[in-house]
Tab-separated table of C-alpha atoms in Angstrom:
chain	number	residue	atom	x	y	z
R	4	MET	CA	-75.405	-107.371	3.226
R	5	HIS	CA	-72.267	-106.281	4.838
R	6	ARG	CA	-72.526	-109.187	7.469
R	7	SER	CA	-72.502	-111.761	4.014
R	8	GLU	CA	-69.106	-109.948	3.078
R	9	PHE	CA	-67.542	-110.047	5.772
R	10	LEU	CA	-68.278	-113.445	6.301
R	11	GLY	CA	-66.823	-114.077	2.769
R	12	VAL	CA	-63.607	-112.329	3.377
R	13	MET	CA	-63.049	-114.118	6.681
R	14	ARG	CA	-63.835	-117.640	4.587
R	15	ARG	CA	-61.110	-116.718	2.761
R	16	ALA	CA	-58.979	-115.812	5.058
R	17	ILE	CA	-59.146	-119.476	7.049
R	18	ASP	CA	-59.393	-121.743	3.504
R	19	ALA	CA	-55.843	-119.817	3.442
R	20	ARG	CA	-55.214	-120.836	7.296
R	21	VAL	CA	-54.712	-117.184	8.533
R	22	LEU	CA	-55.733	-116.842	12.500
R	23	VAL	CA	-58.487	-115.043	12.558
R	24	GLN	CA	-59.118	-113.927	16.051
R	25	ILE	CA	-62.098	-111.672	16.586
R	26	LEU	CA	-63.650	-110.256	20.365
R	27	VAL	CA	-67.505	-109.139	20.869
R	28	LEU	CA	-68.843	-107.615	24.027
R	29	ASP	CA	-70.895	-109.743	26.117
R	30	PRO	CA	-74.388	-108.986	25.652
R	31	SER	CA	-75.156	-109.412	29.063
R	32	SER	CA	-72.642	-106.819	30.357
R	33	ASP	CA	-72.984	-103.394	31.810
R	34	ALA	CA	-70.802	-102.305	28.802
R	35	ALA	CA	-73.575	-103.571	26.228
R	36	ARG	CA	-76.108	-101.323	28.022
R	37	GLN	CA	-73.891	-98.438	27.771
R	38	ARG	CA	-73.529	-99.232	24.041
R	39	THR	CA	-76.986	-98.667	23.632
R	40	SER	CA	-76.612	-95.378	25.786
R	41	ASP	CA	-73.445	-94.030	23.184
R	42	MET	CA	-76.214	-94.801	20.543
R	43	GLY	CA	-79.107	-92.473	22.186
R	44	GLY	CA	-81.298	-95.726	22.854
R	45	ARG	CA	-82.102	-95.774	19.681
R	46	HIS	CA	-80.565	-99.078	18.995
R	47	ASP	CA	-80.470	-102.080	20.916
R	48	ALA	CA	-76.991	-103.302	21.362
R	49	ARG	CA	-77.903	-106.177	23.347
R	50	ALA	CA	-80.467	-107.707	21.049
R	51	ALA	CA	-78.011	-106.596	18.129
R	52	ILE	CA	-75.049	-108.343	19.648
R	53	LEU	CA	-77.128	-111.560	20.510
R	54	ASP	CA	-78.049	-111.451	16.603
R	55	VAL	CA	-74.155	-110.951	15.370
R	56	LEU	CA	-73.350	-114.411	18.301
R	57	LEU	CA	-75.969	-116.518	16.665
R	58	ALA	CA	-74.666	-115.417	13.394
R	59	PHE	CA	-71.234	-116.560	13.777
R	60	HIS	CA	-72.127	-119.644	16.229
R	61	ASP	CA	-74.428	-120.916	12.991
R	62	TRP	CA	-71.561	-119.966	10.300
R	63	SER	CA	-68.454	-121.879	12.746
R	64	GLU	CA	-70.704	-124.851	12.897
R	65	THR	CA	-70.177	-124.877	8.830
R	66	LEU	CA	-66.373	-124.761	9.136
R	67	SER	CA	-64.606	-127.774	8.539
R	68	VAL	CA	-62.344	-129.677	11.108
R	69	SER	CA	-59.240	-129.398	9.395
R	70	THR	CA	-60.418	-125.307	9.129
R	71	ALA	CA	-62.043	-124.537	12.385
R	72	HIS	CA	-59.240	-123.973	14.628
R	73	THR	CA	-57.888	-121.113	12.608
R	74	PHE	CA	-61.126	-119.310	13.517
R	75	GLU	CA	-61.373	-117.754	17.561
R	76	LEU	CA	-63.717	-116.004	18.789
R	77	LYS	CA	-64.267	-115.153	22.848
R	78	VAL	CA	-66.675	-112.714	24.311
R	79	PHE	CA	-65.815	-110.139	26.636
R	80	SER	CA	-67.407	-107.538	29.205
R	81	ALA	CA	-65.209	-104.983	30.164
R	82	LEU	CA	-64.970	-101.850	28.115
R	83	PRO	CA	-61.976	-101.590	26.365
R	84	PRO	CA	-59.611	-98.383	27.394
R	85	ALA	CA	-59.576	-98.052	23.637
R	86	ARG	CA	-60.909	-98.290	20.217
R	87	LEU	CA	-59.886	-98.561	16.980
R	88	TYR	CA	-61.263	-97.925	13.085
R	89	LEU	CA	-59.868	-98.398	9.735
R	90	ALA	CA	-60.559	-95.568	7.478
R	91	GLY	CA	-58.803	-96.051	4.298
R	92	ASN	CA	-55.074	-95.598	4.885
R	93	LYS	CA	-55.913	-93.866	8.426
R	94	ALA	CA	-56.889	-95.256	11.581
R	95	ILE	CA	-59.187	-93.440	13.817
R	96	CYS	CA	-58.194	-93.700	17.650
R	97	SER	CA	-60.619	-92.803	20.487
R	98	PHE	CA	-59.343	-93.268	24.408
R	99	PHE	CA	-62.205	-93.918	27.107
R	100	GLY	CA	-61.951	-92.467	30.551
R	101	ASP	CA	-61.684	-94.494	33.898
R	102	SER	CA	-66.173	-93.765	34.411
R	103	ASP	CA	-68.185	-97.080	34.179
R	104	ASN	CA	-70.203	-93.980	32.541
R	105	ARG	CA	-68.517	-93.094	29.774
R	106	ASP	CA	-69.727	-92.427	26.936
R	107	GLY	CA	-68.443	-92.968	24.014
R	108	SER	CA	-70.029	-90.583	21.564
R	109	ASN	CA	-68.565	-87.770	23.073
R	110	VAL	CA	-65.156	-88.702	23.365
R	111	ARG	CA	-62.161	-87.406	21.311
R	112	HIS	CA	-61.007	-88.929	18.511
R	113	TYR	CA	-57.140	-89.292	16.666
R	114	GLU	CA	-55.967	-89.510	13.321
R	115	THR	CA	-53.276	-92.094	13.110
R	116	SER	CA	-51.484	-95.074	11.394
R	117	VAL	CA	-52.393	-98.724	12.226
R	118	LEU	CA	-48.109	-98.687	12.415
R	119	GLY	CA	-47.765	-95.790	14.943
R	120	GLY	CA	-47.900	-95.903	18.621
R	121	LEU	CA	-51.309	-95.294	19.122
R	122	GLY	CA	-52.109	-98.249	16.890
R	123	PHE	CA	-49.764	-101.079	18.713
R	124	TYR	CA	-51.400	-99.282	21.794
R	125	VAL	CA	-54.842	-100.637	20.984
R	126	ASN	CA	-53.536	-104.101	19.341
R	127	ALA	CA	-52.109	-104.361	23.014
R	128	ALA	CA	-55.827	-103.306	24.514
R	129	PHE	CA	-56.885	-105.923	22.178
R	130	ASP	CA	-54.485	-108.578	23.994
R	131	GLN	CA	-55.015	-107.891	27.339
R	132	LEU	CA	-58.952	-108.152	26.853
R	133	TRP	CA	-58.453	-111.346	24.981
R	134	ASP	CA	-56.172	-113.229	27.578
R	135	SER	CA	-58.384	-111.718	30.434
R	136	PRO	CA	-59.583	-114.625	32.824
R	137	GLU	CA	-63.191	-112.978	32.461
R	138	THR	CA	-62.904	-113.057	28.419
R	139	ILE	CA	-65.151	-116.535	27.158
R	140	THR	CA	-64.808	-118.805	24.290
R	141	LEU	CA	-68.214	-118.823	22.150
R	142	ASP	CA	-68.492	-122.251	22.981
R	143	GLU	CA	-68.831	-121.069	27.303
R	144	HIS	CA	-70.817	-118.400	25.713
R	145	TRP	CA	-73.289	-121.136	23.840
R	146	ARG	CA	-73.374	-123.597	26.824
R	147	LEU	CA	-73.025	-123.256	30.492
R	148	GLY	CA	-70.915	-125.967	32.623
R	149	LEU	CA	-72.174	-127.151	35.647
R	150	ILE	CA	-71.868	-129.647	38.313
R	151	VAL	CA	-74.830	-131.101	39.694
R	152	ASP	CA	-74.515	-132.247	43.471
R	153	TRP	CA	-77.428	-135.231	43.086
R	154	PRO	CA	-78.393	-136.910	46.012
R	155	ALA	CA	-76.991	-140.358	47.143
R	156	ALA	CA	-80.236	-142.132	46.266
R	157	ALA	CA	-80.415	-140.423	42.653
R	158	PRO	CA	-80.102	-143.468	39.444
R	159	ALA	CA	-76.435	-143.989	38.439
R	160	ASP	CA	-77.662	-142.589	35.522
R	161	PHE	CA	-77.615	-139.281	36.727
R	162	GLU	CA	-74.679	-137.436	35.061
R	163	ALA	CA	-73.142	-134.258	37.179
R	164	ASP	CA	-71.544	-132.761	34.984
R	165	ARG	CA	-73.468	-130.890	32.490
R	166	ARG	CA	-73.400	-128.311	29.276
R	167	SER	CA	-76.627	-126.158	29.305
R	168	ALA	CA	-78.402	-123.518	27.493
R	169	TYR	CA	-78.443	-120.409	29.794
R	170	VAL	CA	-79.789	-116.890	29.888
R	171	MET	CA	-79.552	-113.987	32.691
R	172	ASP	CA	-82.626	-112.068	33.493
R	173	GLY	CA	-83.008	-109.368	35.891
R	174	GLY	CA	-79.785	-110.567	37.501
R	175	ALA	CA	-80.846	-114.596	37.706
R	176	LEU	CA	-79.579	-117.505	35.982
R	177	PHE	CA	-81.820	-119.204	34.045
R	178	LEU	CA	-81.130	-122.579	32.109
R	179	SER	CA	-82.900	-124.865	29.112
R	180	ASP	CA	-81.876	-128.700	29.652
R	181	GLN	CA	-85.162	-130.826	29.211
R	182	GLN	CA	-83.227	-133.594	29.697
R	183	LEU	CA	-82.056	-132.153	33.511
R	184	LEU	CA	-85.532	-130.890	34.274
R	185	HIS	CA	-86.211	-134.810	33.336
R	186	ASP	CA	-83.718	-135.800	36.058
R	187	LEU	CA	-85.007	-133.037	38.686
R	188	ALA	CA	-88.458	-134.163	38.558
R	189	GLN	CA	-87.572	-137.636	38.877
R	190	ILE	CA	-85.664	-136.737	42.249
R	191	GLY	CA	-89.501	-134.235	43.561
R	192	ALA	CA	-91.594	-137.328	42.642
R	193	GLY	CA	-91.363	-138.899	45.530
R	194	ASN	CA	-90.977	-135.471	47.834
R	195	THR	CA	-93.954	-133.277	49.293
R	196	GLY	CA	-95.658	-131.322	46.575
R	197	GLY	CA	-93.564	-132.783	43.904
R	198	ARG	CA	-90.671	-130.066	44.159
R	199	ALA	CA	-86.921	-130.517	43.597
R	200	GLU	CA	-83.618	-128.741	44.484
R	201	VAL	CA	-80.411	-129.954	44.400
R	202	PRO	CA	-77.131	-127.902	44.882
R	203	VAL	CA	-75.061	-127.402	41.874
R	204	ARG	CA	-71.522	-125.660	41.374
R	205	LEU	CA	-70.294	-123.459	38.534
R	206	PRO	CA	-66.942	-123.543	37.751
R	207	ARG	CA	-66.918	-119.121	36.839
R	208	ARG	CA	-68.637	-116.252	37.601
R	209	VAL	CA	-71.459	-115.691	35.280
R	210	VAL	CA	-71.774	-111.867	34.044
R	211	GLY	CA	-75.275	-110.552	34.633
R	212	PHE	CA	-75.893	-113.013	37.128
R	213	ASP	CA	-76.300	-111.738	40.534
R	214	TRP	CA	-73.825	-113.387	42.378
R	215	ASP	CA	-70.791	-113.311	44.562
R	216	GLY	CA	-69.394	-116.225	43.302
R	217	HIS	CA	-69.115	-117.667	46.876
R	218	ARG	CA	-73.075	-118.238	48.502
R	219	PRO	CA	-74.482	-121.736	47.834
R	220	LEU	CA	-76.279	-122.440	44.891
R	221	SER	CA	-79.490	-124.795	44.141
R	222	LEU	CA	-80.942	-125.817	40.903
R	223	ALA	CA	-84.842	-125.836	40.596
R	224	ALA	CA	-87.867	-126.045	37.696
R	225	PHE	CA	-88.929	-122.752	36.666
R	226	ASP	CA	-92.278	-122.239	36.596
R	227	ARG	CA	-92.906	-120.349	32.818
R	228	GLY	CA	-96.678	-120.567	33.527
R	229	ARG	CA	-96.893	-119.196	36.797
R	230	ASP	CA	-94.077	-117.180	37.253
R	231	PRO	CA	-94.410	-112.984	36.029
R	232	ARG	CA	-90.707	-113.244	35.148
R	233	ALA	CA	-91.567	-115.915	32.067
R	234	VAL	CA	-92.050	-113.508	29.343
R	235	GLY	CA	-88.451	-111.562	30.191
R	236	VAL	CA	-86.836	-115.455	30.114
R	237	THR	CA	-88.691	-116.838	27.008
R	238	THR	CA	-88.189	-113.361	25.427
R	239	ALA	CA	-83.681	-113.801	26.538
R	240	MET	CA	-83.848	-117.360	24.967
R	241	ASP	CA	-85.489	-116.557	21.896
R	242	SER	CA	-82.865	-113.807	21.410
R	243	LYS	CA	-80.339	-115.876	22.001
R	244	TYR	CA	-80.788	-119.411	20.700
R	245	GLY	CA	-83.613	-118.257	18.261
R	246	ALA	CA	-86.999	-119.245	18.073
R	247	GLU	CA	-88.321	-122.324	20.667
R	248	GLY	CA	-91.139	-123.319	17.990
R	249	PRO	CA	-93.745	-125.551	18.521
R	250	VAL	CA	-92.002	-127.889	21.644
R	251	ARG	CA	-91.689	-125.335	24.391
R	252	ARG	CA	-88.240	-125.066	26.089
R	253	SER	CA	-87.746	-126.640	29.365
R	254	LEU	CA	-86.238	-124.488	31.363
R	255	LEU	CA	-84.731	-124.358	35.173
R	256	GLU	CA	-83.133	-121.493	37.392
R	257	ILE	CA	-80.160	-121.583	39.458
R	258	GLN	CA	-80.488	-119.818	43.081
R	259	PRO	CA	-77.758	-118.334	45.441
R	260	ASP	CA	-78.926	-118.949	48.987
R	261	THR	CA	-80.294	-116.233	50.433
R	262	SER	CA	-79.493	-117.735	53.704
R	263	VAL	CA	-75.757	-117.420	53.904
């Protein structure tokens, strides 16, 4: 009910050409796990955030071309230094400490006005997170851009620049891309064992992926029938993109070079 009302208010604002900017916590971040801790483990913050992002994505697809530019959503990964709630004409503000293990349920709250100094401070914190290089757009959350370094013998129509569905699970990075898996299989057809790995490059660090941003990366098919991580990966995909239905997802894994 509240989601429908909220989206209805947003629709009216966007139809009136009012710019709407929303920050949502990255569900793969340490901060999302902290949110679950803040709630005493009674609710899974990661699952709730994934559901919200899926709803925002589906809703944004209904916007017309003329109004879509007035809706902006970004996904951030750092806990903000402060947060602000509106309650009638009062603004309830709370501040976090510097510790990564801070518990938001135990911090002191202050009553103020949205036009007071604390209100301006929270707005400044929003702008800082919004402009952070680690904050990504909703489209970047939905699809990961990557560059595949196909071997010279690869067919000419193999695209190097790809955008694929992706999730992180247990510090590893997985893709769902049927065409990419098909192309990779063609490369592996001439290799012993029929398995291929190709170098790939990522334009940015990915929150939740255990990679230092420098080690070389390789792309390979993921065996969801034998790999013990398969249940976790498919569950993560279903949580982010919805149930796969009768057609099973084609999965791949991007792995850092451990020899470097």
